[in-house]
Amino acid sequence: MTVILSGFADEISPDLDTQLAVLAELSIRHLELRSAWSTGVADLDDAQVARIGRALDGAGVAVSAIGSPIGKIPVDAPLAPELDRLRRIADVAAALGTSLVRVFSFFIPAGHPAEQFRGPVLDRMAALAGIAEERGLVLAHENEKEIYGDVPARCAEIIRTVGSPALRATFDAANFVQCGVAPHTEAYPLLAPYLEYLQVKDALAATGAVVPAGDGDGQVRLTLAALDESGFAGFVSLEPHLAVAGRFGGFSGPEDFTRAASALKGLLDGLGVSWR
């Protein structure tokens, strides 16, 4: 197996040139675009997107996926603006040569059981998938704290019930740890049939603190070994969150991003898994 390394380069710096310089030092030739110049991907204008495209071409870097915020809104918020945001992100994805877009499955009100919102969530995810089908996208649903798809059973349920080839899964071990889930033991068996993409960060079960891959309770090595056995040859994307880990994103800085990349490469090398 050879995996393709990528990462949320805005965790290095808000400045795109700095992002690309650090990626070059790490021999990482893809990035997952979440923001540039402190502007979120859904809010980039055409001139900024064109500027990103020129910079990426000059650096020999491609976009692995769009790290979108789609679905990170309350489940009872109006849906139409979110559908418009997805259409705009589809334009950005097309301009930058990717068809993969990360999405979420809507925040559930505190104190309410997630199952109470099953119907509205599934309807909303189906609407997102419908746009993705029209625009040639694949939506990679990320497990995230406080959304409907926070635990493995509901993540799998969303994808299985919507039943669209445009809705698949991305896998975040740290987020599962922070939800009290053993990522490989409990989540991987349910999500492996739908797995399109891997996001890499780890966490400590006792505190929820985010740590480099392999230093926490995220069973990252076990998941990488299973992916190797399965023949997975997709993207493995660093999302370190080593300096800041917030509800709507995180930050690491050049030094901690480099530390996170070294930890991931060490796990891959120890497993005999090639990366590029």
Tab-separated table of C-alpha atoms in Angstrom:
chain	number	residue	atom	x	y	z
A	1	MET	CA	0.000	0.000	0.000
A	2	THR	CA	1.084	3.545	-0.733
A	3	VAL	CA	-0.918	6.307	0.916
A	4	ILE	CA	-0.947	9.935	-0.130
A	5	LEU	CA	-0.116	12.401	2.623
A	6	SER	CA	-2.066	15.629	2.914
A	7	GLY	CA	-3.004	18.031	5.666
A	8	PHE	CA	-4.981	21.036	6.771
A	9	ALA	CA	-2.281	23.494	5.825
A	10	ASP	CA	-4.050	26.400	7.524
A	11	GLU	CA	-2.942	24.738	10.758
A	12	ILE	CA	0.577	25.819	9.772
A	13	SER	CA	-0.211	29.489	9.128
A	14	PRO	CA	-3.015	31.643	7.736
A	15	ASP	CA	-0.598	32.669	4.966
A	16	LEU	CA	-0.710	30.388	1.931
A	17	ASP	CA	2.937	30.900	0.985
A	18	THR	CA	4.029	29.847	4.469
A	19	GLN	CA	1.762	26.808	4.277
A	20	LEU	CA	3.321	25.727	0.995
A	21	ALA	CA	6.873	26.304	2.220
A	22	VAL	CA	6.377	24.040	5.248
A	23	LEU	CA	4.650	21.362	3.180
A	24	ALA	CA	7.637	21.393	0.819
A	25	GLU	CA	10.016	20.880	3.744
A	26	LEU	CA	7.921	17.870	4.801
A	27	SER	CA	7.697	16.415	1.266
A	28	ILE	CA	3.892	16.652	1.422
A	29	ARG	CA	2.483	17.455	-2.004
A	30	HIS	CA	-1.226	17.786	-1.184
A	31	LEU	CA	-3.267	19.959	1.124
A	32	GLU	CA	-6.819	19.900	2.397
A	33	LEU	CA	-8.174	23.388	1.819
A	34	ARG	CA	-10.100	24.782	4.776
A	35	SER	CA	-8.984	28.426	4.683
A	36	ALA	CA	-6.366	30.798	3.342
A	37	TRP	CA	-5.500	34.279	4.599
A	38	SER	CA	-7.940	33.657	7.477
A	39	THR	CA	-10.833	33.340	5.009
A	40	GLY	CA	-12.894	30.169	5.104
A	41	VAL	CA	-13.180	28.168	1.921
A	42	ALA	CA	-16.872	28.949	1.436
A	43	ASP	CA	-16.107	32.688	1.592
A	44	LEU	CA	-13.192	32.824	-0.849
A	45	ASP	CA	-13.964	34.964	-3.879
A	46	ASP	CA	-13.064	34.050	-7.442
A	47	ALA	CA	-9.887	36.133	-7.409
A	48	GLN	CA	-8.673	34.428	-4.232
A	49	VAL	CA	-9.457	30.980	-5.646
A	50	ALA	CA	-7.515	31.820	-8.812
A	51	ARG	CA	-4.608	33.058	-6.670
A	52	ILE	CA	-4.633	29.801	-4.712
A	53	GLY	CA	-4.626	27.821	-7.947
A	54	ARG	CA	-1.590	29.705	-9.276
A	55	ALA	CA	0.299	29.268	-6.005
A	56	LEU	CA	-0.447	25.548	-5.863
A	57	ASP	CA	0.626	25.043	-9.466
A	58	GLY	CA	3.862	26.906	-8.792
A	59	ALA	CA	4.597	24.785	-5.723
A	60	GLY	CA	3.616	21.464	-7.297
A	61	VAL	CA	0.904	20.929	-4.686
A	62	ALA	CA	-2.599	19.568	-5.360
A	63	VAL	CA	-5.794	19.738	-3.310
A	64	SER	CA	-6.782	16.414	-1.752
A	65	ALA	CA	-10.151	17.638	-0.503
A	66	ILE	CA	-12.076	20.699	0.554
A	67	GLY	CA	-12.204	20.857	4.356
A	68	SER	CA	-15.612	22.495	4.318
A	69	PRO	CA	-17.757	23.517	7.304
A	70	ILE	CA	-20.938	22.247	5.649
A	71	GLY	CA	-23.268	20.753	8.251
A	72	LYS	CA	-21.636	22.506	11.204
A	73	ILE	CA	-24.808	24.430	11.938
A	74	PRO	CA	-27.706	23.669	14.300
A	75	VAL	CA	-30.067	21.007	13.016
A	76	ASP	CA	-32.971	23.480	13.233
A	77	ALA	CA	-31.182	26.292	11.366
A	78	PRO	CA	-32.478	27.183	7.882
A	79	LEU	CA	-31.100	24.753	5.321
A	80	ALA	CA	-31.264	26.856	2.148
A	81	PRO	CA	-28.182	28.984	2.974
A	82	GLU	CA	-26.208	25.797	3.666
A	83	LEU	CA	-27.191	24.355	0.305
A	84	ASP	CA	-26.026	27.583	-1.347
A	85	ARG	CA	-22.729	27.325	0.525
A	86	LEU	CA	-22.275	23.790	-0.784
A	87	ARG	CA	-22.916	24.997	-4.334
A	88	ARG	CA	-20.237	27.654	-3.858
A	89	ILE	CA	-17.830	25.065	-2.461
A	90	ALA	CA	-18.551	22.892	-5.494
A	91	ASP	CA	-17.359	25.785	-7.665
A	92	VAL	CA	-14.164	26.101	-5.606
A	93	ALA	CA	-13.556	22.345	-5.711
A	94	ALA	CA	-13.940	22.278	-9.488
A	95	ALA	CA	-11.587	25.221	-9.926
A	96	LEU	CA	-8.936	23.523	-7.783
A	97	GLY	CA	-9.223	20.033	-9.203
A	98	THR	CA	-10.809	17.979	-6.434
A	99	SER	CA	-14.150	16.236	-6.038
A	100	LEU	CA	-13.892	15.409	-2.320
A	101	VAL	CA	-15.628	17.665	0.213
A	102	ARG	CA	-15.734	17.086	3.971
A	103	VAL	CA	-19.151	17.591	5.603
A	104	PHE	CA	-20.840	17.185	8.989
A	105	SER	CA	-24.307	16.106	10.141
A	106	PHE	CA	-25.569	19.115	12.125
A	107	PHE	CA	-25.295	20.117	15.763
A	108	ILE	CA	-27.870	18.608	18.109
A	109	PRO	CA	-29.280	20.888	20.852
A	110	ALA	CA	-27.643	20.287	24.216
A	111	GLY	CA	-29.679	18.074	26.495
A	112	HIS	CA	-31.696	16.470	23.706
A	113	PRO	CA	-31.254	12.880	22.497
A	114	ALA	CA	-29.760	12.730	19.031
A	115	GLU	CA	-32.392	10.180	17.939
A	116	GLN	CA	-35.049	12.872	18.307
A	117	PHE	CA	-33.582	14.539	15.209
A	118	ARG	CA	-33.010	11.462	13.067
A	119	GLY	CA	-35.572	12.362	10.423
A	120	PRO	CA	-34.496	15.989	9.896
A	121	VAL	CA	-30.807	15.008	9.797
A	122	LEU	CA	-31.345	12.287	7.225
A	123	ASP	CA	-33.455	14.623	5.093
A	124	ARG	CA	-30.750	17.282	5.246
A	125	MET	CA	-27.954	14.860	4.440
A	126	ALA	CA	-29.954	13.563	1.479
A	127	ALA	CA	-30.356	17.143	0.221
A	128	LEU	CA	-26.594	17.689	0.462
A	129	ALA	CA	-25.942	14.404	-1.314
A	130	GLY	CA	-28.357	15.385	-4.065
A	131	ILE	CA	-26.358	18.527	-4.812
A	132	ALA	CA	-23.145	16.501	-4.663
A	133	GLU	CA	-24.503	14.065	-7.236
A	134	GLU	CA	-25.468	16.946	-9.533
A	135	ARG	CA	-22.029	18.545	-9.218
A	136	GLY	CA	-19.857	15.432	-9.351
A	137	LEU	CA	-18.733	15.618	-5.724
A	138	VAL	CA	-18.147	12.982	-3.088
A	139	LEU	CA	-19.060	14.173	0.393
A	140	ALA	CA	-16.924	12.664	3.147
A	141	HIS	CA	-18.886	12.788	6.415
A	142	GLU	CA	-16.687	13.420	9.445
A	143	ASN	CA	-17.563	12.144	12.893
A	144	GLU	CA	-17.546	15.158	15.215
A	145	LYS	CA	-18.549	15.881	18.785
A	146	GLU	CA	-22.078	17.198	19.363
A	147	ILE	CA	-23.385	16.480	15.850
A	148	TYR	CA	-25.803	13.678	14.965
A	149	GLY	CA	-23.022	11.541	13.466
A	150	ASP	CA	-20.764	11.601	16.500
A	151	VAL	CA	-20.699	7.857	17.238
A	152	PRO	CA	-20.053	4.976	14.828
A	153	ALA	CA	-23.585	3.584	14.611
A	154	ARG	CA	-25.092	6.927	13.608
A	155	CYS	CA	-22.247	7.662	11.173
A	156	ALA	CA	-22.921	4.374	9.402
A	157	GLU	CA	-26.680	4.889	9.593
A	158	ILE	CA	-26.475	8.223	7.775
A	159	ILE	CA	-24.519	6.803	4.858
A	160	ARG	CA	-26.498	3.563	4.649
A	161	THR	CA	-29.906	5.265	4.858
A	162	VAL	CA	-29.202	8.114	2.450
A	163	GLY	CA	-27.861	5.472	0.081
A	164	SER	CA	-26.045	7.838	-2.266
A	165	PRO	CA	-22.693	7.124	-3.928
A	166	ALA	CA	-21.962	10.799	-3.281
A	167	LEU	CA	-21.979	10.332	0.517
A	168	ARG	CA	-19.114	8.420	2.109
A	169	ALA	CA	-17.084	8.568	5.345
A	170	THR	CA	-13.957	10.187	6.622
A	171	PHE	CA	-12.537	8.862	9.876
A	172	ASP	CA	-11.215	10.996	12.751
A	173	ALA	CA	-9.802	8.963	15.632
A	174	ALA	CA	-9.424	11.866	18.083
A	175	ASN	CA	-13.058	12.882	17.703
A	176	PHE	CA	-14.159	9.328	18.470
A	177	VAL	CA	-11.923	9.221	21.567
A	178	GLN	CA	-13.487	12.459	22.782
A	179	CYS	CA	-16.914	10.832	22.412
A	180	GLY	CA	-15.890	7.832	24.529
A	181	VAL	CA	-15.439	5.513	21.539
A	182	ALA	CA	-12.511	3.175	20.883
A	183	PRO	CA	-11.844	4.236	17.274
A	184	HIS	CA	-10.446	1.101	15.743
A	185	THR	CA	-12.177	-1.497	17.883
A	186	GLU	CA	-15.660	0.046	17.784
A	187	ALA	CA	-15.779	2.442	14.822
A	188	TYR	CA	-13.582	1.000	12.093
A	189	PRO	CA	-15.565	-2.237	11.559
A	190	LEU	CA	-18.765	-0.238	10.980
A	191	LEU	CA	-17.250	2.450	8.764
A	192	ALA	CA	-14.648	0.526	6.763
A	193	PRO	CA	-17.141	-0.273	3.943
A	194	TYR	CA	-17.747	3.447	3.457
A	195	LEU	CA	-14.293	4.848	4.160
A	196	GLU	CA	-13.110	7.351	1.572
A	197	TYR	CA	-10.566	9.419	3.486
A	198	LEU	CA	-8.579	9.401	6.737
A	199	GLN	CA	-8.002	12.434	8.933
A	200	VAL	CA	-5.202	12.065	11.442
A	201	LYS	CA	-5.147	13.324	14.962
A	202	ASP	CA	-5.031	11.442	18.254
A	203	ALA	CA	-6.375	12.155	21.746
A	204	LEU	CA	-6.124	11.004	25.346
A	205	ALA	CA	-9.230	9.290	26.656
A	206	ALA	CA	-8.699	10.570	30.205
A	207	THR	CA	-8.678	14.268	29.303
A	208	GLY	CA	-9.653	14.600	25.650
A	209	ALA	CA	-6.395	16.422	24.962
A	210	VAL	CA	-5.213	16.185	21.353
A	211	VAL	CA	-1.771	14.640	20.810
A	212	PRO	CA	0.325	13.469	17.826
A	213	ALA	CA	-0.692	10.239	16.132
A	214	GLY	CA	0.317	7.227	18.189
A	215	ASP	CA	0.657	9.148	21.463
A	216	GLY	CA	-2.974	8.803	22.522
A	217	ASP	CA	-5.831	6.333	22.734
A	218	GLY	CA	-6.944	6.682	19.119
A	219	GLN	CA	-5.625	3.271	18.014
A	220	VAL	CA	-4.199	5.030	14.953
A	221	ARG	CA	-1.562	2.380	14.330
A	222	LEU	CA	-4.204	-0.368	14.311
A	223	THR	CA	-6.323	1.549	11.810
A	224	LEU	CA	-3.361	2.229	9.529
A	225	ALA	CA	-2.436	-1.466	9.657
A	226	ALA	CA	-6.007	-2.459	8.772
A	227	LEU	CA	-6.083	0.000	5.889
A	228	ASP	CA	-2.801	-1.445	4.654
A	229	GLU	CA	-4.275	-4.934	4.767
A	230	SER	CA	-7.367	-3.749	2.886
A	231	GLY	CA	-5.304	-2.145	0.122
A	232	PHE	CA	-6.429	1.407	0.869
A	233	ALA	CA	-4.480	3.829	-1.315
A	234	GLY	CA	-6.239	7.107	-0.593
A	235	PHE	CA	-5.458	10.280	1.271
A	236	VAL	CA	-4.223	10.421	4.852
A	237	SER	CA	-4.671	13.996	5.996
A	238	LEU	CA	-3.057	15.606	9.040
A	239	GLU	CA	-5.342	17.714	11.228
A	240	PRO	CA	-3.075	18.061	14.281
A	241	HIS	CA	-4.908	20.624	16.483
A	242	LEU	CA	-1.836	20.683	18.745
A	243	ALA	CA	-1.989	24.349	19.765
A	244	VAL	CA	-5.709	25.107	19.471
A	245	ALA	CA	-8.569	22.624	19.231
A	246	GLY	CA	-11.904	24.385	18.839
A	247	ARG	CA	-15.423	23.608	17.735
A	248	PHE	CA	-14.876	25.100	14.285
A	249	GLY	CA	-11.224	24.284	13.659
A	250	GLY	CA	-7.766	24.119	15.117
A	251	PHE	CA	-4.236	25.407	14.805
A	252	SER	CA	-0.779	23.965	15.310
A	253	GLY	CA	1.875	26.303	13.868
A	254	PRO	CA	4.862	25.192	11.789
A	255	GLU	CA	6.743	23.447	14.602
A	256	ASP	CA	3.820	21.407	15.922
A	257	PHE	CA	2.574	20.598	12.414
A	258	THR	CA	6.050	19.248	11.672
A	259	ARG	CA	5.968	17.235	14.907
A	260	ALA	CA	2.603	15.776	13.920
A	261	ALA	CA	3.868	14.895	10.438
A	262	SER	CA	6.928	13.171	11.906
A	263	ALA	CA	4.728	11.093	14.220
A	264	LEU	CA	2.501	9.976	11.341
A	265	LYS	CA	5.444	9.159	9.090
A	266	GLY	CA	6.988	7.168	11.943
A	267	LEU	CA	3.856	5.048	12.273
A	268	LEU	CA	3.719	4.435	8.532
A	269	ASP	CA	7.404	3.591	8.322
A	270	GLY	CA	7.083	1.224	11.271
A	271	LEU	CA	4.284	-0.602	9.479
A	272	GLY	CA	6.214	-0.717	6.227
A	273	VAL	CA	3.566	1.424	4.523
A	274	SER	CA	4.870	3.623	1.734
A	275	TRP	CA	3.757	7.234	1.518
A	276	ARG	CA	4.096	10.002	-0.995
